Amino acid sequence: MNFSEQVYVLVERIPHGRVATYGQIAALLHTPRAARMVGVALRSLPDGTVVPWHRVINSRGEISIENMEHPAEEQANRLMAEGIRVGTSNGVYLIDLDMYLWMPNTELTNGGESRTV
DNA sequence: GGTTTGACCCTAA
DNA sequence: ATTAGGGCCAAAC
């Protein structure tokens, strides 16, 4: 299984209503410096894929797409459809990481609570 | 094989 | 606080 496939598998584990960062995905794959590769992998997702690519954002909590086949606006809409509050400042979409960041270490160790705040 | 390419990230001004 | 600049490394050429 190549790097891209591992990325897809991991991204599928991001729960509905949560987000992860590129660097976080890379770190979970034991290559903490390969954040850009995560982006490259998601860039060339096959069409009609079921991977929730929209749940992956950058380390500052921003959507990092300008305009491709999937514009930033679509990603923002998909996130909001999951109940995530998406702010916008100067054309940049912002997500509160303190509130929505996925914490994979916590998910199985505490009965599924994992609240922050 | 070597080179180029990024949906990134961190550091230093 | 904001912004350049450089490092990163798997994949595609």
Coordinates of C-alpha atoms (C1' of nucleotides) in Angstrom, one line a residue:
Chain A
M1 CA 0.0 0.0 0.0
N2 CA 1.6 3.2 -1.1
F3 CA 1.5 6.5 0.8
S4 CA -1.5 7.9 -1.0
E5 CA -3.6 4.9 -0.2
Q6 CA -2.6 5.1 3.4
V7 CA -3.7 8.7 3.4
Y8 CA -7.1 7.7 2.0
V9 CA -7.6 5.0 4.6
L10 CA -6.7 7.4 7.4
V11 CA -8.9 10.2 6.1
E12 CA -11.8 7.9 6.0
R13 CA -11.4 7.5 9.8
I14 CA -12.0 11.2 10.5
P15 CA -15.4 11.2 12.1
H16 CA -18.3 13.2 10.8
G17 CA -18.3 16.7 12.1
R18 CA -14.6 16.8 12.8
V19 CA -11.5 17.9 10.9
A20 CA -7.8 16.9 10.7
T21 CA -4.8 18.8 9.5
Y22 CA -2.4 17.7 6.7
G23 CA 0.5 17.6 9.1
Q24 CA -1.6 15.5 11.5
I25 CA -2.3 13.0 8.9
A26 CA 1.3 12.8 7.9
A27 CA 2.4 12.4 11.6
L28 CA -0.1 9.5 12.0
L29 CA 1.6 7.8 9.1
H30 CA 4.9 8.2 10.9
T31 CA 6.2 10.7 8.4
P32 CA 5.7 14.0 10.3
R33 CA 7.4 16.1 7.6
A34 CA 5.4 14.8 4.7
A35 CA 2.4 17.1 5.2
R36 CA 2.6 18.3 1.6
M37 CA 2.4 14.8 0.3
V38 CA -1.0 14.5 2.0
G39 CA -2.2 17.4 -0.1
V40 CA -0.7 15.9 -3.2
A41 CA -2.4 12.6 -2.5
L42 CA -5.8 14.3 -2.0
R43 CA -5.2 16.5 -5.1
S44 CA -5.4 13.4 -7.3
L45 CA -8.3 11.7 -5.7
P46 CA -10.1 9.5 -8.3
D47 CA -13.5 10.9 -9.3
G48 CA -16.5 9.6 -7.5
T49 CA -14.4 8.6 -4.4
V50 CA -16.0 8.3 -1.0
V51 CA -13.1 9.7 0.9
P52 CA -14.2 12.7 3.0
W53 CA -11.4 15.0 1.7
H54 CA -13.2 18.1 2.9
R55 CA -12.4 17.2 6.5
V56 CA -8.7 17.9 5.9
I57 CA -7.5 21.5 6.4
N58 CA -4.2 23.2 7.1
S59 CA -2.5 23.7 10.5
R60 CA -3.9 27.2 11.0
G61 CA -7.4 26.0 10.6
E62 CA -7.9 27.3 7.2
I63 CA -9.2 25.8 4.0
S64 CA -6.2 25.6 1.6
I65 CA -7.8 25.5 -1.8
E66 CA -7.9 28.4 -4.2
N67 CA -9.8 27.0 -7.1
M68 CA -9.7 23.6 -8.7
E69 CA -12.4 21.1 -9.5
H70 CA -13.3 21.4 -5.9
P71 CA -13.3 25.1 -4.9
A72 CA -12.9 26.2 -1.3
E73 CA -16.5 27.2 -1.2
E74 CA -17.6 23.6 -1.8
Q75 CA -15.3 22.4 1.0
A76 CA -16.8 25.0 3.3
N77 CA -20.3 24.0 2.4
R78 CA -19.6 20.3 3.0
L79 CA -18.1 21.2 6.4
M80 CA -21.1 23.3 7.4
A81 CA -23.4 20.5 6.3
E82 CA -21.8 18.5 9.0
G83 CA -22.6 21.1 11.7
I84 CA -19.1 22.7 11.7
R85 CA -19.1 26.4 12.1
V86 CA -17.0 27.9 9.3
G87 CA -16.0 31.5 9.6
T88 CA -14.8 33.7 6.8
S89 CA -12.3 36.5 6.9
N90 CA -11.1 38.2 3.8
G91 CA -12.1 35.4 1.6
V92 CA -10.4 32.8 3.7
Y93 CA -12.5 30.1 5.4
L94 CA -11.6 29.5 9.1
I95 CA -12.4 26.6 11.3
D96 CA -11.9 26.5 15.1
L97 CA -9.4 23.7 15.6
D98 CA -9.8 23.8 19.4
M99 CA -13.4 22.8 18.8
Y100 CA -13.3 20.5 15.8
L101 CA -9.9 18.9 15.6
W102 CA -10.1 15.2 15.5
M103 CA -8.1 13.5 18.3
P104 CA -7.6 9.9 17.2
N105 CA -5.7 9.0 20.4
T106 CA -8.7 9.9 22.6
E107 CA -11.4 8.3 20.6
L108 CA -11.1 4.8 21.8
T109 CA -9.8 5.4 25.3
N110 CA -12.7 7.2 27.0
G111 CA -15.9 5.8 25.7
G112 CA -16.2 8.3 22.9
E113 CA -16.5 11.5 24.8
S114 CA -13.4 13.5 23.8
R115 CA -15.0 16.9 24.5
T116 CA -12.8 19.9 24.6
V117 CA -13.7 23.1 26.3
Chain B
dG1 C1' 18.4 6.9 -12.5
dG2 C1' 17.8 12.6 -11.7
dT3 C1' 14.4 16.6 -11.7
dT4 C1' 10.2 18.8 -10.8
dT5 C1' 6.1 19.4 -8.3
dG6 C1' 3.1 20.8 -4.7
dA7 C1' -5.0 21.0 -1.2
dC8 C1' 2.1 22.1 3.8
dC9 C1' 4.6 23.9 7.9
dC10 C1' 8.0 26.2 10.7
dT11 C1' 11.2 29.9 11.5
dA12 C1' 13.0 34.4 11.3
dA13 C1' 12.5 39.1 10.2
Chain C
dA1 C1' 0.6 40.6 14.4
dT2 C1' 1.8 39.4 9.4
dT3 C1' 4.9 37.9 5.7
dA4 C1' 8.9 35.8 3.0
dG5 C1' 11.8 32.1 2.5
dG6 C1' 13.4 27.6 2.8
dG7 C1' 12.9 22.6 4.0
dC8 C1' 10.2 18.7 3.4
dC9 C1' 9.5 13.9 0.7
dA10 C1' 6.4 10.6 -2.1
dA11 C1' 5.0 10.5 -6.9
dA12 C1' 4.9 11.7 -11.5
dC13 C1' 7.7 12.9 -15.4

